[in-house]
């Protein structure tokens, strides 16, 4: 209410009540349980219709454990390139907004969007099928504090960060994949999966590069916290 009043004091606004949807994001809230969820089931269902995904097919994972597609040595048609880019773009939106579980798959597929092979297109369809299967997956935020800007010192459950790397998992470049996940009040707020820019010579080096990247993102996040006057009351700790 204080935030709304402050905005209203400077700008003309129209109060539409409690938020239930925003940019293809469904928002659910249980005030008594102090929980909030964000879900993109409606958006994902539209993707299934748009791309003709068989909703009766059940896909348990975004990619197979043996996923190692190579760059396409041939030349994809304009139609194949357009199809791949439309699918990857749609997958990326879900990956960025509410589905950290497909971040790796989205990152991998985007590397082949300019010249996809038939195999790349099949994997894009697999990710879309996985999204259909898990369309009701949601990010849950919860907390026991009455005021989200006032937390107890040392409460490690308020903010959690983790970092990881997969050494030399790109068979063509020998570059490693890195990723991080940050959670606030038990819900994921930032995540990324990406290929490292340099070739490392050991698992330790790949892990340290990933940790350094996560640390920089953490610093940026804490600067944002400072701007919105939120203090998590403990020093960052990356797992």
Short mmCIF file of C-alpha atoms in Angstrom, two decimals:
data_model
loop_
_atom_site.label_atom_id
_atom_site.label_comp_id
_atom_site.label_asym_id
_atom_site.label_seq_id
_atom_site.Cartn_x
_atom_site.Cartn_y
_atom_site.Cartn_z
CA UNK A 1 0.00 0.00 0.00
CA UNK A 2 2.83 2.41 0.81
CA UNK A 3 4.49 1.62 -2.51
CA UNK A 4 1.23 2.14 -4.39
CA UNK A 5 0.63 5.45 -2.62
CA UNK A 6 4.16 6.64 -3.43
CA UNK A 7 3.70 5.84 -7.13
CA UNK A 8 0.27 7.46 -7.17
CA UNK A 9 1.70 10.65 -5.65
CA UNK A 10 3.85 11.15 -8.76
CA UNK A 11 1.93 9.42 -11.55
CA UNK A 12 -1.66 8.94 -12.55
CA UNK A 13 -2.50 5.26 -12.09
CA UNK A 14 -5.57 3.06 -12.30
CA UNK A 15 -5.95 0.41 -9.61
CA UNK A 16 -7.13 -2.83 -11.25
CA UNK A 17 -7.03 -4.82 -8.02
CA UNK A 18 -4.86 -7.81 -7.20
CA UNK A 19 -2.64 -8.94 -10.07
CA UNK A 20 -3.69 -12.21 -11.67
CA UNK A 21 -1.75 -12.09 -14.96
CA UNK A 22 1.07 -10.11 -16.55
CA UNK A 23 2.82 -10.65 -19.90
CA UNK A 24 1.67 -14.28 -20.23
CA UNK A 25 2.48 -14.95 -16.56
CA UNK A 26 -0.28 -16.26 -14.30
CA UNK A 27 -0.02 -15.07 -10.70
CA UNK A 28 -1.58 -17.06 -7.85
CA UNK A 29 -1.57 -16.01 -4.21
CA UNK A 30 -2.56 -17.52 -0.88
CA UNK A 31 -2.55 -14.65 1.61
CA UNK A 32 -3.20 -16.81 4.66
CA UNK A 33 -0.38 -19.22 3.83
CA UNK A 34 1.89 -16.33 2.77
CA UNK A 35 2.64 -17.97 -0.56
CA UNK A 36 2.73 -16.71 -4.13
CA UNK A 37 3.20 -18.65 -7.37
CA UNK A 38 3.99 -17.62 -10.95
CA UNK A 39 3.10 -20.00 -13.77
CA UNK A 40 2.96 -19.86 -17.58
CA UNK A 41 0.54 -22.68 -18.32
CA UNK A 42 -1.62 -20.51 -20.59
CA UNK A 43 1.36 -19.36 -22.64
CA UNK A 44 2.72 -22.91 -22.92
CA UNK A 45 -0.65 -24.25 -24.00
CA UNK A 46 -0.74 -21.64 -26.79
CA UNK A 47 2.70 -22.79 -27.94
CA UNK A 48 1.43 -26.35 -28.18
CA UNK A 49 -1.42 -25.25 -30.40
CA UNK A 50 0.77 -22.96 -32.52
CA UNK A 51 3.44 -25.57 -33.22
CA UNK A 52 1.14 -28.58 -33.37
CA UNK A 53 2.61 -30.41 -30.38
CA UNK A 54 0.82 -33.66 -29.57
CA UNK A 55 -0.53 -33.10 -26.05
CA UNK A 56 -0.97 -36.83 -25.51
CA UNK A 57 2.81 -37.32 -25.65
CA UNK A 58 4.48 -37.28 -22.22
CA UNK A 59 8.10 -36.10 -22.11
CA UNK A 60 9.94 -36.43 -18.80
CA UNK A 61 13.02 -34.31 -19.52
CA UNK A 62 13.82 -31.34 -21.80
CA UNK A 63 16.74 -33.18 -23.43
CA UNK A 64 18.01 -36.75 -23.42
CA UNK A 65 21.05 -37.68 -21.31
CA UNK A 66 22.94 -38.45 -24.52
CA UNK A 67 22.32 -35.01 -26.05
CA UNK A 68 25.45 -34.06 -27.99
CA UNK A 69 24.31 -32.49 -31.28
CA UNK A 70 26.99 -31.26 -33.64
CA UNK A 71 26.83 -28.18 -35.81
CA UNK A 72 25.02 -28.87 -39.07
CA UNK A 73 27.48 -29.33 -41.93
CA UNK A 74 24.76 -28.88 -44.52
CA UNK A 75 22.57 -25.86 -45.17
CA UNK A 76 19.12 -25.53 -43.65
CA UNK A 77 16.32 -24.12 -45.77
CA UNK A 78 14.80 -20.71 -45.07
CA UNK A 79 11.67 -22.48 -43.81
CA UNK A 80 13.70 -24.61 -41.38
CA UNK A 81 15.62 -21.60 -40.09
CA UNK A 82 12.41 -19.62 -39.58
CA UNK A 83 10.76 -22.55 -37.80
CA UNK A 84 13.75 -23.10 -35.53
CA UNK A 85 14.05 -19.43 -34.61
CA UNK A 86 10.34 -19.16 -33.81
CA UNK A 87 10.50 -22.22 -31.58
CA UNK A 88 13.72 -21.22 -29.86
CA UNK A 89 12.41 -17.70 -29.23
CA UNK A 90 9.24 -19.09 -27.69
CA UNK A 91 11.24 -21.52 -25.55
CA UNK A 92 13.62 -18.77 -24.43
CA UNK A 93 10.76 -16.60 -23.16
CA UNK A 94 9.54 -19.37 -20.88
CA UNK A 95 13.12 -20.16 -19.82
CA UNK A 96 13.82 -16.54 -18.87
CA UNK A 97 10.52 -15.83 -17.09
CA UNK A 98 9.49 -18.87 -15.07
CA UNK A 99 11.21 -22.10 -16.15
CA UNK A 100 14.83 -22.43 -14.97
CA UNK A 101 14.54 -26.17 -15.62
CA UNK A 102 14.78 -25.56 -19.39
CA UNK A 103 17.56 -22.95 -19.28
CA UNK A 104 20.24 -25.40 -20.39
CA UNK A 105 18.10 -26.74 -23.23
CA UNK A 106 17.20 -23.23 -24.39
CA UNK A 107 20.86 -22.18 -24.32
CA UNK A 108 21.92 -25.23 -26.31
CA UNK A 109 19.23 -24.89 -28.96
CA UNK A 110 19.86 -21.17 -29.43
CA UNK A 111 23.41 -21.97 -30.56
CA UNK A 112 22.00 -23.73 -33.63
CA UNK A 113 19.19 -21.33 -34.52
CA UNK A 114 21.00 -19.91 -37.56
CA UNK A 115 21.53 -23.24 -39.30
CA UNK A 116 19.52 -26.02 -37.67
CA UNK A 117 19.71 -29.65 -38.66
CA UNK A 118 16.66 -31.95 -38.64
CA UNK A 119 18.00 -33.26 -35.31
CA UNK A 120 18.01 -29.76 -33.81
CA UNK A 121 14.40 -29.29 -34.88
CA UNK A 122 13.46 -32.60 -33.26
CA UNK A 123 15.07 -31.49 -30.01
CA UNK A 124 13.20 -28.18 -30.16
CA UNK A 125 9.98 -30.16 -30.48
CA UNK A 126 11.05 -32.30 -27.53
CA UNK A 127 11.50 -29.23 -25.33
CA UNK A 128 8.08 -27.94 -26.39
CA UNK A 129 6.60 -31.35 -25.60
CA UNK A 130 8.29 -31.28 -22.18
CA UNK A 131 6.77 -27.86 -21.52
CA UNK A 132 3.36 -29.25 -22.43
CA UNK A 133 3.86 -32.14 -20.03
CA UNK A 134 4.93 -29.81 -17.21
CA UNK A 135 2.89 -26.73 -18.07
CA UNK A 136 1.60 -26.37 -14.50
CA UNK A 137 5.08 -26.18 -12.98
CA UNK A 138 5.30 -22.93 -11.02
CA UNK A 139 7.82 -20.96 -8.98
CA UNK A 140 6.67 -20.71 -5.36
CA UNK A 141 7.61 -17.85 -3.06
CA UNK A 142 6.95 -18.16 0.65
CA UNK A 143 8.07 -16.59 3.90
CA UNK A 144 7.25 -16.33 7.56
CA UNK A 145 8.04 -12.63 7.98
CA UNK A 146 5.24 -10.08 8.14
CA UNK A 147 7.24 -7.40 6.33
CA UNK A 148 9.42 -8.56 3.42
CA UNK A 149 11.81 -5.63 4.00
CA UNK A 150 12.46 -6.67 7.62
CA UNK A 151 14.18 -10.03 7.99
CA UNK A 152 16.17 -11.56 10.80
CA UNK A 153 19.99 -11.37 10.60
CA UNK A 154 21.51 -14.67 9.52
CA UNK A 155 18.32 -16.03 8.00
CA UNK A 156 19.91 -18.12 5.24
CA UNK A 157 16.50 -19.07 3.88
CA UNK A 158 15.88 -15.51 2.66
CA UNK A 159 18.51 -15.51 -0.11
CA UNK A 160 20.31 -18.53 -1.54
CA UNK A 161 22.79 -18.71 -4.43
CA UNK A 162 24.35 -21.68 -6.18
CA UNK A 163 26.85 -22.07 -9.02
CA UNK A 164 27.98 -25.01 -11.14
CA UNK A 165 29.92 -25.89 -14.28
CA UNK A 166 30.24 -28.85 -16.64
CA UNK A 167 33.84 -29.15 -17.79
CA UNK A 168 34.52 -29.32 -21.55
CA UNK A 169 31.07 -30.63 -22.41
CA UNK A 170 31.05 -29.03 -25.86
CA UNK A 171 32.58 -31.71 -28.13
CA UNK A 172 33.47 -29.22 -30.86
CA UNK A 173 35.10 -26.37 -28.91
CA UNK A 174 35.96 -28.10 -25.60
CA UNK A 175 34.37 -25.15 -23.83
CA UNK A 176 32.48 -25.69 -20.59
CA UNK A 177 28.89 -24.89 -19.66
CA UNK A 178 28.25 -22.79 -16.58
CA UNK A 179 25.12 -21.89 -14.67
CA UNK A 180 23.79 -20.23 -11.56
CA UNK A 181 20.54 -20.02 -9.61
CA UNK A 182 19.47 -17.45 -7.02
CA UNK A 183 16.47 -17.88 -4.75
CA UNK A 184 14.69 -15.29 -2.63
CA UNK A 185 12.09 -16.38 -0.06
CA UNK A 186 12.43 -19.95 -1.39
CA UNK A 187 11.58 -18.98 -5.00
CA UNK A 188 13.97 -18.67 -7.95
CA UNK A 189 14.48 -15.05 -9.03
CA UNK A 190 17.58 -15.23 -11.25
CA UNK A 191 19.17 -18.05 -13.23
CA UNK A 192 21.27 -18.63 -16.31
CA UNK A 193 22.91 -21.39 -18.30
CA UNK A 194 25.60 -20.39 -20.80
CA UNK A 195 28.77 -21.53 -22.54
CA UNK A 196 31.98 -20.16 -21.09
CA UNK A 197 33.92 -17.83 -23.38
CA UNK A 198 37.32 -19.39 -22.75
CA UNK A 199 38.60 -22.96 -22.91
CA UNK A 200 39.55 -24.19 -19.44
CA UNK A 201 42.07 -26.92 -18.68
CA UNK A 202 40.45 -28.50 -15.64
CA UNK A 203 37.18 -28.94 -13.79
CA UNK A 204 38.48 -26.66 -11.04
CA UNK A 205 39.19 -23.85 -13.50
CA UNK A 206 35.73 -24.20 -15.06
CA UNK A 207 34.10 -24.14 -11.62
CA UNK A 208 36.07 -21.04 -10.60
CA UNK A 209 35.07 -19.21 -13.79
CA UNK A 210 31.45 -20.05 -13.09
CA UNK A 211 31.81 -18.91 -9.48
CA UNK A 212 33.33 -15.61 -10.60
CA UNK A 213 30.45 -15.02 -13.00
CA UNK A 214 27.91 -15.81 -10.28
CA UNK A 215 29.69 -13.45 -7.87
CA UNK A 216 29.40 -10.58 -10.36
CA UNK A 217 25.70 -11.26 -10.81
CA UNK A 218 25.30 -11.37 -7.03
CA UNK A 219 26.92 -7.95 -6.67
CA UNK A 220 24.50 -6.55 -9.26
CA UNK A 221 21.59 -8.14 -7.37
CA UNK A 222 22.69 -6.57 -4.08
CA UNK A 223 22.91 -3.18 -5.76
CA UNK A 224 19.30 -3.64 -6.85
CA UNK A 225 18.37 -4.57 -3.28
CA UNK A 226 19.99 -1.35 -2.10
CA UNK A 227 17.97 0.71 -4.58
CA UNK A 228 14.66 -0.79 -3.43
CA UNK A 229 15.75 -0.55 0.24
CA UNK A 230 15.72 -4.28 0.89
CA UNK A 231 18.37 -5.69 3.22
CA UNK A 232 18.74 -9.51 3.35
CA UNK A 233 20.83 -9.03 6.53
CA UNK A 234 23.62 -11.46 5.69
CA UNK A 235 26.67 -11.62 3.47
CA UNK A 236 26.36 -13.44 0.13
CA UNK A 237 27.26 -17.13 0.21
CA UNK A 238 27.43 -19.07 -3.03
CA UNK A 239 27.03 -22.84 -2.83
#
